[in-house]
Every structure is written in structure tokens, then in C-alpha cells.
């Protein structure tokens, strides 16, 4: 089952050099071994991330790398710094994906294989329900997004455990998997076991819900996608059913790199359907959306008070500095959920005119040189929407 799933995924990706994200846990070791068996060791790079969150992290990373090299595969270890000023889980994810992006660019990887399984999918859907997601949030983890592919998404945890046992593979424990401060750990160890007492097949039910939602979304998106970009003509969008309106608003916010939840979509939908009455605005995380007569636009971004001038002068504080973006700059926008991309590509995605791109400013955290906000894009994934106001 494991190797067949990997073989099917590699067939879809095509020939190339395949990265495998491997923490040393049961799922990722099963994936790493199966990928080496299917693709051949010379075509595999095992990528291990040391988040610096455990005193044994570096030792585990070295152990995984040594095992991979014994199999004939290439192995790389990336030590990352996790931001501590927000959600630890979100910070670790952002740092991890930034390291993956760097490895993709460095090594020319055709794809990075991730070891999320059926259990991870069920947990993700449940976590989103608990947070109060809208229907689109129920799609869960995608099988493929950009260079990231998940061959084991339909594979039960029992199958990876059996594979590792049969193959006699070494495994290492990740301390984050036992930390009750992390939402996923509490869901896995407390919430899901309680739900299984009511419905022993709750994991399968949650995964089916995600699959059904993806089918629903594909139909809705055919109608919503052409409408989902700022500026939005409110009377035109208001003629559509509620599901199409809200999905179009979600796509517009996503494309603009603006975070949101179901309550923001409700408020914006009301604004779209309201009669013209001059200018009315709604604050969402990191931005302000304004309806001015018939048009809905992004009127302000987090930190806009320091970048209204088109000059390249730098404003600064003790912790942050503002500067004009530079070629090669990268960030992790909200819409990519922690995946890093070049700012130049993000601006092109937004169809931003060259003249406006040239003067775009970024907010840089001094201690790690991370871009935490960019003009026209907004706050980076996992960053607080309440970054400090900088002096002029």
C-alpha cells in the first residue's frame, strides 16, 4: 500500500529529483523508505528540519541523515529559527516551509513529498471545525499544492506502523507530538478519542467530509473564481447566490494575501448586499476593506502609515525597519500558509503594475531579517496583525 501510493504520486509528478521531508517519525520514515525503493536512492534527497525546539533535535536530524546515506540517498539537515512571538505551531510550520523552499531552489527538486496520512487529514478537518471555519475550510489538507505532494493522505496510520515494523526501520520521537500546548496534540490525544467513543469511524467520516467539500468547491469555484478579485463590483456580485458570493470574497482576500475567518466573510457579504451609502469600511486581520459606492476595495494595509510615500527612504524602530523591496526578497504570505515565494512572483500574481511594484515597501524584523509584512500583500503567515506602529 505505501509503495503503491508513492509510485502513483511519482508518476503524476514526473521524472526528477524528489525531496522527502523526514522528521524521523513513523509516517515520514515509511515515506522515506518507500520513496527510495520506488524512485531509486540516487533520485531521492531526504530533508530533515531541526526546529531548535528540542535539546535532542540536532541528534535526531543527524540520525535520520545517517540512515538516509546508508541507503544511498542524499541527505540534508536544515536548522531553522522558529518565531516565538505567536503560535509555536504556526511559527514552526512557517520556518519549515521556508527551508523546503530554499532546498527546492538550491537542488532543483521536482517535488517535496510530505508524510501526512489519513489521521492527519481527520485531525485537520476537526481542528478547522473547532476554530469555526467556513465550508471551504473543510477541504482539509490538499494532496498536492505547488511542489508539495502527499502520497499517504489516504493511508491509515496502522499501515505506516506495519510498514515500519516489517522493514525494521529506525524511528525517532518528536517532542512536539506530546506537547499539550499544541492544538493538534490536544485534538489527537483528547478530543478525537472522546469522539471515537461516540462514533468509532469518526476519522473516516471527517475524511469523507473533506472529499465531499472538495467536490462542492470545484463546482462553486467555476462561478466564483471570475468574481473573486479586488476591486469587486458589489451590485454584480450581489446578484449571485450566497455560496458564490462568499466564495468569491474568500478568493479575493486569499489572492490579496489577507487573512480572514467566517465572521469576516459574513460582514463583507452584508456590505456587498447593502445599498450604496458613500464609503463604509470593515477591518480584517492586517487590512481594511472599504466599499465606496459600488466598488469593494482594499483601502489600507497593516503598516500603511509608514509606506504611503513612494520614496525609498527607510523608517525604523528598535525591532523593525521599513525599506523598499529588493530583487530576491522572499516572504511567506498568508494565502500560502507558510510557503515562501519571491516577492516579485507574488506581485505578478496580483497583476500589480510595474510602476507600483518598483516602489513597494516591506517591513523587516531586525533580529532574523524576516519580511513580516509587504505592501500590496499584507502580513506574513503566522505574524501578528498588531505589529508596532513605526515612526515616520
mmCIF file of C-alpha atoms in Angstrom:
data_model
loop_
_atom_site.group_PDB
_atom_site.id
_atom_site.type_symbol
_atom_site.label_atom_id
_atom_site.label_comp_id
_atom_site.label_asym_id
_atom_site.label_seq_id
_atom_site.Cartn_x
_atom_site.Cartn_y
_atom_site.Cartn_z
ATOM 1 C CA UNK A 1 0.000 0.000 0.000
ATOM 2 C CA UNK A 2 2.727 2.503 0.976
ATOM 3 C CA UNK A 3 4.911 1.885 -2.062
ATOM 4 C CA UNK A 4 1.934 1.783 -4.418
ATOM 5 C CA UNK A 5 0.815 5.209 -3.132
ATOM 6 C CA UNK A 6 4.315 6.634 -3.604
ATOM 7 C CA UNK A 7 4.608 5.109 -7.079
ATOM 8 C CA UNK A 8 1.285 6.690 -8.144
ATOM 9 C CA UNK A 9 2.368 10.110 -6.863
ATOM 10 C CA UNK A 10 5.778 9.987 -8.550
ATOM 11 C CA UNK A 11 4.057 9.004 -11.782
ATOM 12 C CA UNK A 12 1.965 12.180 -11.555
ATOM 13 C CA UNK A 13 4.955 14.400 -10.699
ATOM 14 C CA UNK A 14 7.178 13.061 -13.475
ATOM 15 C CA UNK A 15 10.919 12.449 -13.621
ATOM 16 C CA UNK A 16 13.308 14.421 -11.466
ATOM 17 C CA UNK A 17 14.960 14.646 -8.083
ATOM 18 C CA UNK A 18 12.497 14.065 -5.230
ATOM 19 C CA UNK A 19 12.798 15.617 -1.793
ATOM 20 C CA UNK A 20 11.261 13.761 1.162
ATOM 21 C CA UNK A 21 10.548 15.682 4.350
ATOM 22 C CA UNK A 22 11.564 13.310 7.134
ATOM 23 C CA UNK A 23 11.418 14.069 10.860
ATOM 24 C CA UNK A 24 12.283 10.507 11.837
ATOM 25 C CA UNK A 25 8.757 9.664 12.966
ATOM 26 C CA UNK A 26 6.866 6.549 11.863
ATOM 27 C CA UNK A 27 4.985 8.173 8.959
ATOM 28 C CA UNK A 28 7.941 10.052 7.491
ATOM 29 C CA UNK A 29 10.319 7.095 7.833
ATOM 30 C CA UNK A 30 7.821 4.883 5.996
ATOM 31 C CA UNK A 31 7.554 7.514 3.258
ATOM 32 C CA UNK A 32 11.331 7.961 3.006
ATOM 33 C CA UNK A 33 11.995 4.236 2.731
ATOM 34 C CA UNK A 34 9.213 3.708 0.188
ATOM 35 C CA UNK A 35 10.381 6.637 -1.961
ATOM 36 C CA UNK A 36 13.943 5.298 -2.032
ATOM 37 C CA UNK A 37 12.595 1.859 -3.022
ATOM 38 C CA UNK A 38 10.330 3.225 -5.765
ATOM 39 C CA UNK A 39 12.419 6.056 -7.250
ATOM 40 C CA UNK A 40 15.902 4.720 -6.528
ATOM 41 C CA UNK A 41 18.268 6.208 -3.959
ATOM 42 C CA UNK A 42 20.158 8.467 -6.437
ATOM 43 C CA UNK A 43 16.890 10.270 -7.192
ATOM 44 C CA UNK A 44 15.984 10.986 -3.556
ATOM 45 C CA UNK A 45 17.018 13.744 -1.154
ATOM 46 C CA UNK A 46 15.971 13.264 2.473
ATOM 47 C CA UNK A 47 15.347 16.692 4.030
ATOM 48 C CA UNK A 48 15.313 16.904 7.834
ATOM 49 C CA UNK A 49 14.472 20.111 9.682
ATOM 50 C CA UNK A 50 15.874 20.870 13.134
ATOM 51 C CA UNK A 51 13.443 23.393 14.613
ATOM 52 C CA UNK A 52 15.663 24.024 17.614
ATOM 53 C CA UNK A 53 12.739 23.242 19.925
ATOM 54 C CA UNK A 54 14.231 20.115 21.499
ATOM 55 C CA UNK A 55 17.646 19.526 23.079
ATOM 56 C CA UNK A 56 17.793 16.313 21.055
ATOM 57 C CA UNK A 57 16.664 17.829 17.755
ATOM 58 C CA UNK A 58 20.113 18.061 16.204
ATOM 59 C CA UNK A 59 20.939 14.494 17.268
ATOM 60 C CA UNK A 60 17.717 13.154 15.724
ATOM 61 C CA UNK A 61 18.395 15.056 12.489
ATOM 62 C CA UNK A 62 21.892 13.559 12.289
ATOM 63 C CA UNK A 63 20.470 10.084 12.901
ATOM 64 C CA UNK A 64 17.926 10.438 10.081
ATOM 65 C CA UNK A 65 20.589 11.791 7.726
ATOM 66 C CA UNK A 66 22.983 8.935 8.566
ATOM 67 C CA UNK A 67 20.258 6.349 7.883
ATOM 68 C CA UNK A 68 19.407 8.003 4.525
ATOM 69 C CA UNK A 69 23.036 8.000 3.421
ATOM 70 C CA UNK A 70 23.356 4.326 4.352
ATOM 71 C CA UNK A 71 20.535 3.681 1.861
ATOM 72 C CA UNK A 72 22.463 5.570 -0.823
ATOM 73 C CA UNK A 73 20.239 8.662 -0.819
ATOM 74 C CA UNK A 74 21.371 12.248 -0.400
ATOM 75 C CA UNK A 75 20.527 13.766 2.972
ATOM 76 C CA UNK A 76 20.458 17.380 4.085
ATOM 77 C CA UNK A 77 19.744 18.872 7.501
ATOM 78 C CA UNK A 78 18.432 22.408 7.874
ATOM 79 C CA UNK A 79 18.470 24.156 11.249
ATOM 80 C CA UNK A 80 15.788 26.854 11.435
ATOM 81 C CA UNK A 81 14.800 29.550 13.914
ATOM 82 C CA UNK A 82 11.164 29.438 14.992
ATOM 83 C CA UNK A 83 9.490 32.749 15.824
ATOM 84 C CA UNK A 84 8.326 32.750 19.466
ATOM 85 C CA UNK A 85 6.003 35.770 19.261
ATOM 86 C CA UNK A 86 2.890 33.896 18.124
ATOM 87 C CA UNK A 87 1.604 30.354 17.736
ATOM 88 C CA UNK A 88 4.520 27.932 18.166
ATOM 89 C CA UNK A 89 2.898 25.517 15.724
ATOM 90 C CA UNK A 90 2.429 28.224 13.070
ATOM 91 C CA UNK A 91 5.951 29.533 13.606
ATOM 92 C CA UNK A 92 7.471 26.069 13.227
ATOM 93 C CA UNK A 93 5.461 25.446 10.076
ATOM 94 C CA UNK A 94 6.488 28.767 8.519
ATOM 95 C CA UNK A 95 10.171 28.129 9.274
ATOM 96 C CA UNK A 96 9.939 24.575 7.964
ATOM 97 C CA UNK A 97 8.355 25.555 4.649
ATOM 98 C CA UNK A 98 10.837 28.387 4.158
ATOM 99 C CA UNK A 99 13.596 25.778 4.485
ATOM 100 C CA UNK A 100 11.816 23.494 1.994
ATOM 101 C CA UNK A 101 11.539 26.371 -0.483
ATOM 102 C CA UNK A 102 15.253 27.045 -0.162
ATOM 103 C CA UNK A 103 16.034 23.360 -0.768
ATOM 104 C CA UNK A 104 13.770 23.292 -3.841
ATOM 105 C CA UNK A 105 15.564 26.314 -5.311
ATOM 106 C CA UNK A 106 19.021 25.041 -4.338
ATOM 107 C CA UNK A 107 18.719 21.479 -5.581
ATOM 108 C CA UNK A 108 16.129 21.808 -8.343
ATOM 109 C CA UNK A 109 13.764 19.347 -6.668
ATOM 110 C CA UNK A 110 10.839 18.204 -8.791
ATOM 111 C CA UNK A 111 8.691 17.917 -5.668
ATOM 112 C CA UNK A 112 8.840 17.585 -1.904
ATOM 113 C CA UNK A 113 6.944 14.566 -0.564
ATOM 114 C CA UNK A 114 5.247 15.091 2.801
ATOM 115 C CA UNK A 115 4.105 12.271 5.103
ATOM 116 C CA UNK A 116 0.621 13.442 6.099
ATOM 117 C CA UNK A 117 -1.721 10.480 6.473
ATOM 118 C CA UNK A 118 -5.431 9.745 6.793
ATOM 119 C CA UNK A 119 -5.167 10.557 10.526
ATOM 120 C CA UNK A 120 -3.619 13.970 9.853
ATOM 121 C CA UNK A 121 -6.443 14.761 7.438
ATOM 122 C CA UNK A 122 -9.096 13.866 10.021
ATOM 123 C CA UNK A 123 -7.348 15.977 12.671
ATOM 124 C CA UNK A 124 -7.044 18.962 10.353
ATOM 125 C CA UNK A 125 -10.733 18.948 9.412
ATOM 126 C CA UNK A 126 -11.743 18.665 13.073
ATOM 127 C CA UNK A 127 -9.391 21.482 14.101
ATOM 128 C CA UNK A 128 -10.918 23.753 11.491
ATOM 129 C CA UNK A 129 -14.427 22.902 12.676
ATOM 130 C CA UNK A 130 -13.392 23.743 16.235
ATOM 131 C CA UNK A 131 -11.972 27.094 15.099
ATOM 132 C CA UNK A 132 -15.209 27.947 13.293
ATOM 133 C CA UNK A 133 -14.237 27.560 9.636
ATOM 134 C CA UNK A 134 -16.498 28.250 6.676
ATOM 135 C CA UNK A 135 -17.343 25.449 4.218
ATOM 136 C CA UNK A 136 -14.162 25.926 2.168
ATOM 137 C CA UNK A 137 -12.045 25.254 5.248
ATOM 138 C CA UNK A 138 -13.431 21.723 5.396
ATOM 139 C CA UNK A 139 -11.410 20.625 2.360
ATOM 140 C CA UNK A 140 -8.574 19.801 4.749
ATOM 141 C CA UNK A 141 -5.063 19.096 3.513
ATOM 142 C CA UNK A 142 -4.646 19.052 -0.289
ATOM 143 C CA UNK A 143 -3.000 16.032 -1.889
ATOM 144 C CA UNK A 144 -0.928 18.425 -3.970
ATOM 145 C CA UNK A 145 -0.220 22.129 -3.748
ATOM 146 C CA UNK A 146 2.539 23.542 -5.897
ATOM 147 C CA UNK A 147 5.712 21.472 -5.377
ATOM 148 C CA UNK A 148 4.331 19.736 -2.259
ATOM 149 C CA UNK A 149 2.726 16.313 -2.633
ATOM 150 C CA UNK A 150 1.274 13.953 -0.027
ATOM 151 C CA UNK A 151 1.245 10.331 -1.236
ATOM 152 C CA UNK A 152 -0.019 8.904 2.077
ATOM 153 C CA UNK A 153 -3.073 11.111 2.574
ATOM 154 C CA UNK A 154 -5.430 8.141 2.120
ATOM 155 C CA UNK A 155 -3.219 5.734 4.067
ATOM 156 C CA UNK A 156 -4.204 4.846 7.659
ATOM 157 C CA UNK A 157 -1.679 5.222 10.456
ATOM 158 C CA UNK A 158 -1.823 1.469 11.088
ATOM 159 C CA UNK A 159 -0.397 0.889 7.610
ATOM 160 C CA UNK A 160 2.673 3.079 8.197
ATOM 161 C CA UNK A 161 3.242 1.428 11.586
ATOM 162 C CA UNK A 162 3.029 -2.014 9.980
ATOM 163 C CA UNK A 163 5.419 -0.982 7.179
ATOM 164 C CA UNK A 164 8.000 0.345 9.616
ATOM 165 C CA UNK A 165 7.747 -2.809 11.715
ATOM 166 C CA UNK A 166 8.072 -5.158 8.742
ATOM 167 C CA UNK A 167 11.055 -3.258 7.377
ATOM 168 C CA UNK A 168 12.713 -2.870 10.798
ATOM 169 C CA UNK A 169 13.150 0.846 10.215
ATOM 170 C CA UNK A 170 14.573 3.077 12.963
ATOM 171 C CA UNK A 171 12.277 5.822 14.237
ATOM 172 C CA UNK A 172 12.698 8.846 16.472
ATOM 173 C CA UNK A 173 10.098 10.625 18.618
ATOM 174 C CA UNK A 174 9.310 14.293 18.011
ATOM 175 C CA UNK A 175 8.757 16.058 21.388
ATOM 176 C CA UNK A 176 6.271 18.407 19.710
ATOM 177 C CA UNK A 177 3.960 15.405 19.235
ATOM 178 C CA UNK A 178 3.499 15.201 23.012
ATOM 179 C CA UNK A 179 3.308 18.924 23.849
ATOM 180 C CA UNK A 180 -0.224 19.760 25.106
ATOM 181 C CA UNK A 181 0.379 23.425 24.298
ATOM 182 C CA UNK A 182 -0.064 22.482 20.620
ATOM 183 C CA UNK A 183 -3.644 22.315 19.365
ATOM 184 C CA UNK A 184 -3.103 19.255 17.192
ATOM 185 C CA UNK A 185 -1.702 17.307 20.147
ATOM 186 C CA UNK A 186 -4.778 18.068 22.256
ATOM 187 C CA UNK A 187 -7.096 17.130 19.391
ATOM 188 C CA UNK A 188 -5.191 13.871 18.793
ATOM 189 C CA UNK A 189 -4.905 12.816 22.436
ATOM 190 C CA UNK A 190 -8.120 14.157 23.961
ATOM 191 C CA UNK A 191 -10.788 15.337 21.528
ATOM 192 C CA UNK A 192 -10.673 12.582 18.891
ATOM 193 C CA UNK A 193 -10.610 9.707 21.432
ATOM 194 C CA UNK A 194 -13.748 11.171 23.051
ATOM 195 C CA UNK A 195 -15.460 11.414 19.648
ATOM 196 C CA UNK A 196 -14.442 7.849 18.759
ATOM 197 C CA UNK A 197 -16.314 6.681 21.848
ATOM 198 C CA UNK A 198 -19.473 8.054 20.194
ATOM 199 C CA UNK A 199 -18.553 7.093 16.634
ATOM 200 C CA UNK A 200 -15.689 4.609 16.150
ATOM 201 C CA UNK A 201 -15.406 5.625 12.480
ATOM 202 C CA UNK A 202 -15.244 9.389 13.105
ATOM 203 C CA UNK A 203 -11.841 9.625 11.344
ATOM 204 C CA UNK A 204 -13.323 8.156 8.157
ATOM 205 C CA UNK A 205 -16.336 10.464 8.444
ATOM 206 C CA UNK A 206 -14.130 13.563 8.706
ATOM 207 C CA UNK A 207 -12.035 12.480 5.716
ATOM 208 C CA UNK A 208 -15.194 11.844 3.665
ATOM 209 C CA UNK A 209 -16.410 15.313 4.635
ATOM 210 C CA UNK A 210 -13.193 16.796 3.241
ATOM 211 C CA UNK A 211 -13.557 14.846 -0.019
ATOM 212 C CA UNK A 212 -17.200 15.902 -0.428
ATOM 213 C CA UNK A 213 -16.277 19.517 0.224
ATOM 214 C CA UNK A 214 -13.605 19.428 -2.481
ATOM 215 C CA UNK A 215 -16.244 18.211 -4.948
ATOM 216 C CA UNK A 216 -18.601 21.003 -3.890
ATOM 217 C CA UNK A 217 -15.835 23.594 -4.098
ATOM 218 C CA UNK A 218 -14.863 22.611 -7.644
ATOM 219 C CA UNK A 219 -18.414 23.403 -8.811
ATOM 220 C CA UNK A 220 -18.715 26.656 -6.846
ATOM 221 C CA UNK A 221 -15.300 27.881 -7.999
ATOM 222 C CA UNK A 222 -16.282 27.738 -11.663
ATOM 223 C CA UNK A 223 -18.736 30.532 -10.956
ATOM 224 C CA UNK A 224 -16.944 32.300 -8.100
ATOM 225 C CA UNK A 225 -13.375 32.487 -9.428
ATOM 226 C CA UNK A 226 -14.019 35.131 -12.132
ATOM 227 C CA UNK A 227 -15.690 37.337 -9.489
ATOM 228 C CA UNK A 228 -13.079 36.869 -6.773
ATOM 229 C CA UNK A 229 -10.611 39.675 -7.294
ATOM 230 C CA UNK A 230 -10.428 43.249 -5.995
ATOM 231 C CA UNK A 231 -11.899 45.679 -6.893
ATOM 232 C CA UNK A 232 -15.258 43.901 -6.650
ATOM 233 C CA UNK A 233 -18.362 45.430 -8.248
ATOM 234 C CA UNK A 234 -20.883 44.939 -5.448
ATOM 235 C CA UNK A 235 -24.160 45.064 -7.438
ATOM 236 C CA UNK A 236 -22.786 42.444 -9.834
ATOM 237 C CA UNK A 237 -21.655 40.095 -7.051
ATOM 238 C CA UNK A 238 -24.871 40.664 -5.079
ATOM 239 C CA UNK A 239 -26.904 39.053 -7.893
ATOM 240 C CA UNK A 240 -25.332 35.665 -7.161
ATOM 241 C CA UNK A 241 -26.349 33.080 -4.522
ATOM 242 C CA UNK A 242 -24.801 33.381 -1.054
ATOM 243 C CA UNK A 243 -22.428 30.434 -1.565
ATOM 244 C CA UNK A 244 -20.963 32.022 -4.708
ATOM 245 C CA UNK A 245 -20.737 35.480 -3.107
ATOM 246 C CA UNK A 246 -18.860 34.266 -0.054
ATOM 247 C CA UNK A 247 -16.541 32.030 -2.041
ATOM 248 C CA UNK A 248 -15.715 34.952 -4.382
ATOM 249 C CA UNK A 249 -14.947 37.136 -1.365
ATOM 250 C CA UNK A 250 -12.747 34.405 0.118
ATOM 251 C CA UNK A 251 -10.834 34.041 -3.158
ATOM 252 C CA UNK A 252 -10.355 37.814 -3.421
ATOM 253 C CA UNK A 253 -8.991 38.018 0.132
ATOM 254 C CA UNK A 254 -6.792 34.983 -0.452
ATOM 255 C CA UNK A 255 -5.381 36.400 -3.692
ATOM 256 C CA UNK A 256 -4.659 39.691 -1.923
ATOM 257 C CA UNK A 257 -2.812 37.847 0.864
ATOM 258 C CA UNK A 258 -5.298 38.867 3.553
ATOM 259 C CA UNK A 259 -6.190 36.538 6.408
ATOM 260 C CA UNK A 260 -9.843 36.113 7.400
ATOM 261 C CA UNK A 261 -12.353 33.865 9.092
ATOM 262 C CA UNK A 262 -16.043 33.066 8.602
ATOM 263 C CA UNK A 263 -17.164 36.152 10.562
ATOM 264 C CA UNK A 264 -15.246 38.434 8.181
ATOM 265 C CA UNK A 265 -16.912 36.801 5.170
ATOM 266 C CA UNK A 266 -20.342 37.358 6.740
ATOM 267 C CA UNK A 267 -19.602 41.037 7.374
ATOM 268 C CA UNK A 268 -18.227 41.593 3.867
ATOM 269 C CA UNK A 269 -21.180 39.788 2.314
ATOM 270 C CA UNK A 270 -23.539 42.143 4.150
ATOM 271 C CA UNK A 271 -21.511 45.072 2.831
ATOM 272 C CA UNK A 272 -21.736 43.743 -0.736
ATOM 273 C CA UNK A 273 -25.527 43.434 -0.495
ATOM 274 C CA UNK A 274 -26.097 46.787 1.229
ATOM 275 C CA UNK A 275 -27.377 49.806 -0.740
ATOM 276 C CA UNK A 276 -24.863 52.446 -1.814
ATOM 277 C CA UNK A 277 -24.259 54.886 1.028
ATOM 278 C CA UNK A 278 -20.968 56.625 0.432
ATOM 279 C CA UNK A 279 -17.937 54.956 1.974
ATOM 280 C CA UNK A 280 -18.117 52.177 4.586
ATOM 281 C CA UNK A 281 -15.188 50.063 5.785
ATOM 282 C CA UNK A 282 -14.565 46.803 7.629
ATOM 283 C CA UNK A 283 -11.325 45.811 9.368
ATOM 284 C CA UNK A 284 -9.948 42.335 8.718
ATOM 285 C CA UNK A 285 -6.603 40.987 10.009
ATOM 286 C CA UNK A 286 -3.902 43.226 8.613
ATOM 287 C CA UNK A 287 -6.090 45.298 6.289
ATOM 288 C CA UNK A 288 -9.160 47.454 5.865
ATOM 289 C CA UNK A 289 -11.734 46.650 3.171
ATOM 290 C CA UNK A 290 -13.836 49.597 2.020
ATOM 291 C CA UNK A 291 -16.982 49.864 -0.046
ATOM 292 C CA UNK A 292 -17.018 53.191 -1.815
ATOM 293 C CA UNK A 293 -20.359 53.429 -3.612
ATOM 294 C CA UNK A 294 -20.436 50.342 -5.873
ATOM 295 C CA UNK A 295 -16.827 49.132 -5.505
ATOM 296 C CA UNK A 296 -15.268 46.987 -2.780
ATOM 297 C CA UNK A 297 -11.517 47.559 -2.500
ATOM 298 C CA UNK A 298 -8.554 47.080 -0.168
ATOM 299 C CA UNK A 299 -8.179 50.605 1.179
ATOM 300 C CA UNK A 300 -5.440 50.116 3.733
ATOM 301 C CA UNK A 301 -2.854 47.604 4.837
ATOM 302 C CA UNK A 302 -1.111 46.925 8.119
ATOM 303 C CA UNK A 303 1.686 49.446 8.484
ATOM 304 C CA UNK A 304 0.419 51.645 5.639
ATOM 305 C CA UNK A 305 1.115 54.728 7.767
ATOM 306 C CA UNK A 306 4.824 54.209 7.162
ATOM 307 C CA UNK A 307 4.737 53.436 3.445
ATOM 308 C CA UNK A 308 2.352 55.960 1.923
ATOM 309 C CA UNK A 309 5.263 57.796 0.316
ATOM 310 C CA UNK A 310 6.624 56.276 -2.890
ATOM 311 C CA UNK A 311 10.157 57.222 -1.882
ATOM 312 C CA UNK A 312 12.723 54.613 -0.920
ATOM 313 C CA UNK A 313 13.578 56.260 2.406
ATOM 314 C CA UNK A 314 13.675 53.943 5.407
ATOM 315 C CA UNK A 315 11.669 54.350 8.594
ATOM 316 C CA UNK A 316 12.675 52.246 11.573
ATOM 317 C CA UNK A 317 12.152 51.234 15.162
ATOM 318 C CA UNK A 318 14.319 49.194 17.543
ATOM 319 C CA UNK A 319 12.784 45.923 16.350
ATOM 320 C CA UNK A 320 11.729 46.595 12.733
ATOM 321 C CA UNK A 321 12.789 48.543 9.688
ATOM 322 C CA UNK A 322 10.901 49.565 6.561
ATOM 323 C CA UNK A 323 12.634 49.560 3.191
ATOM 324 C CA UNK A 324 11.864 49.268 -0.484
ATOM 325 C CA UNK A 325 11.690 45.637 -1.581
ATOM 326 C CA UNK A 326 14.720 44.235 -3.419
ATOM 327 C CA UNK A 327 15.087 41.554 -6.102
ATOM 328 C CA UNK A 328 15.465 38.181 -4.402
ATOM 329 C CA UNK A 329 13.316 39.148 -1.402
ATOM 330 C CA UNK A 330 11.058 36.327 -0.232
ATOM 331 C CA UNK A 331 8.204 36.069 2.230
ATOM 332 C CA UNK A 332 5.567 33.611 3.466
ATOM 333 C CA UNK A 333 2.198 35.263 2.661
ATOM 334 C CA UNK A 334 -0.971 34.269 4.482
ATOM 335 C CA UNK A 335 -2.566 32.752 1.390
ATOM 336 C CA UNK A 336 0.291 30.243 1.027
ATOM 337 C CA UNK A 337 0.022 29.185 4.690
ATOM 338 C CA UNK A 338 3.735 29.310 5.422
ATOM 339 C CA UNK A 339 5.189 28.515 1.990
ATOM 340 C CA UNK A 340 7.803 31.013 0.869
ATOM 341 C CA UNK A 341 7.812 32.723 -2.538
ATOM 342 C CA UNK A 342 9.713 35.557 -4.174
ATOM 343 C CA UNK A 343 8.016 38.928 -3.781
ATOM 344 C CA UNK A 344 8.450 39.534 -7.500
ATOM 345 C CA UNK A 345 6.319 36.447 -8.226
ATOM 346 C CA UNK A 346 3.709 37.444 -5.654
ATOM 347 C CA UNK A 347 3.394 40.895 -7.244
ATOM 348 C CA UNK A 348 2.957 39.306 -10.671
ATOM 349 C CA UNK A 349 0.240 37.016 -9.243
ATOM 350 C CA UNK A 350 -1.596 40.153 -8.101
ATOM 351 C CA UNK A 351 -1.194 41.692 -11.591
ATOM 352 C CA UNK A 352 0.433 44.686 -9.937
ATOM 353 C CA UNK A 353 1.626 47.298 -12.465
ATOM 354 C CA UNK A 354 5.405 47.552 -12.797
ATOM 355 C CA UNK A 355 5.434 51.163 -11.541
ATOM 356 C CA UNK A 356 3.656 50.195 -8.305
ATOM 357 C CA UNK A 357 5.910 47.172 -7.836
ATOM 358 C CA UNK A 358 9.010 49.330 -8.104
ATOM 359 C CA UNK A 359 8.162 51.398 -5.012
ATOM 360 C CA UNK A 360 6.602 48.676 -2.828
ATOM 361 C CA UNK A 361 7.870 48.685 0.747
ATOM 362 C CA UNK A 362 8.444 45.839 3.193
ATOM 363 C CA UNK A 363 8.564 45.610 6.974
ATOM 364 C CA UNK A 364 11.615 43.620 8.141
ATOM 365 C CA UNK A 365 12.182 42.195 11.631
ATOM 366 C CA UNK A 366 15.752 43.058 12.538
ATOM 367 C CA UNK A 367 16.613 40.021 14.678
ATOM 368 C CA UNK A 368 16.116 37.440 11.918
ATOM 369 C CA UNK A 369 15.764 39.644 8.781
ATOM 370 C CA UNK A 370 12.337 38.115 8.110
ATOM 371 C CA UNK A 371 9.870 40.095 5.981
ATOM 372 C CA UNK A 372 6.788 40.199 8.209
ATOM 373 C CA UNK A 373 4.680 42.492 6.010
ATOM 374 C CA UNK A 374 4.802 43.714 2.403
ATOM 375 C CA UNK A 375 2.910 46.494 0.701
ATOM 376 C CA UNK A 376 0.093 45.157 -1.538
ATOM 377 C CA UNK A 377 0.425 41.698 0.082
ATOM 378 C CA UNK A 378 -0.062 42.230 3.814
ATOM 379 C CA UNK A 379 1.203 40.400 6.884
ATOM 380 C CA UNK A 380 3.231 37.210 6.598
ATOM 381 C CA UNK A 381 1.761 33.878 7.670
ATOM 382 C CA UNK A 382 1.854 33.431 11.451
ATOM 383 C CA UNK A 383 2.665 37.086 12.129
ATOM 384 C CA UNK A 384 0.510 39.118 14.497
ATOM 385 C CA UNK A 385 -1.813 41.645 12.810
ATOM 386 C CA UNK A 386 -0.829 44.043 15.630
ATOM 387 C CA UNK A 387 2.752 44.760 14.624
ATOM 388 C CA UNK A 388 4.049 48.009 16.150
ATOM 389 C CA UNK A 389 3.404 51.382 14.519
ATOM 390 C CA UNK A 390 6.732 52.679 13.323
ATOM 391 C CA UNK A 391 7.819 56.330 13.462
ATOM 392 C CA UNK A 392 7.996 58.348 10.247
#
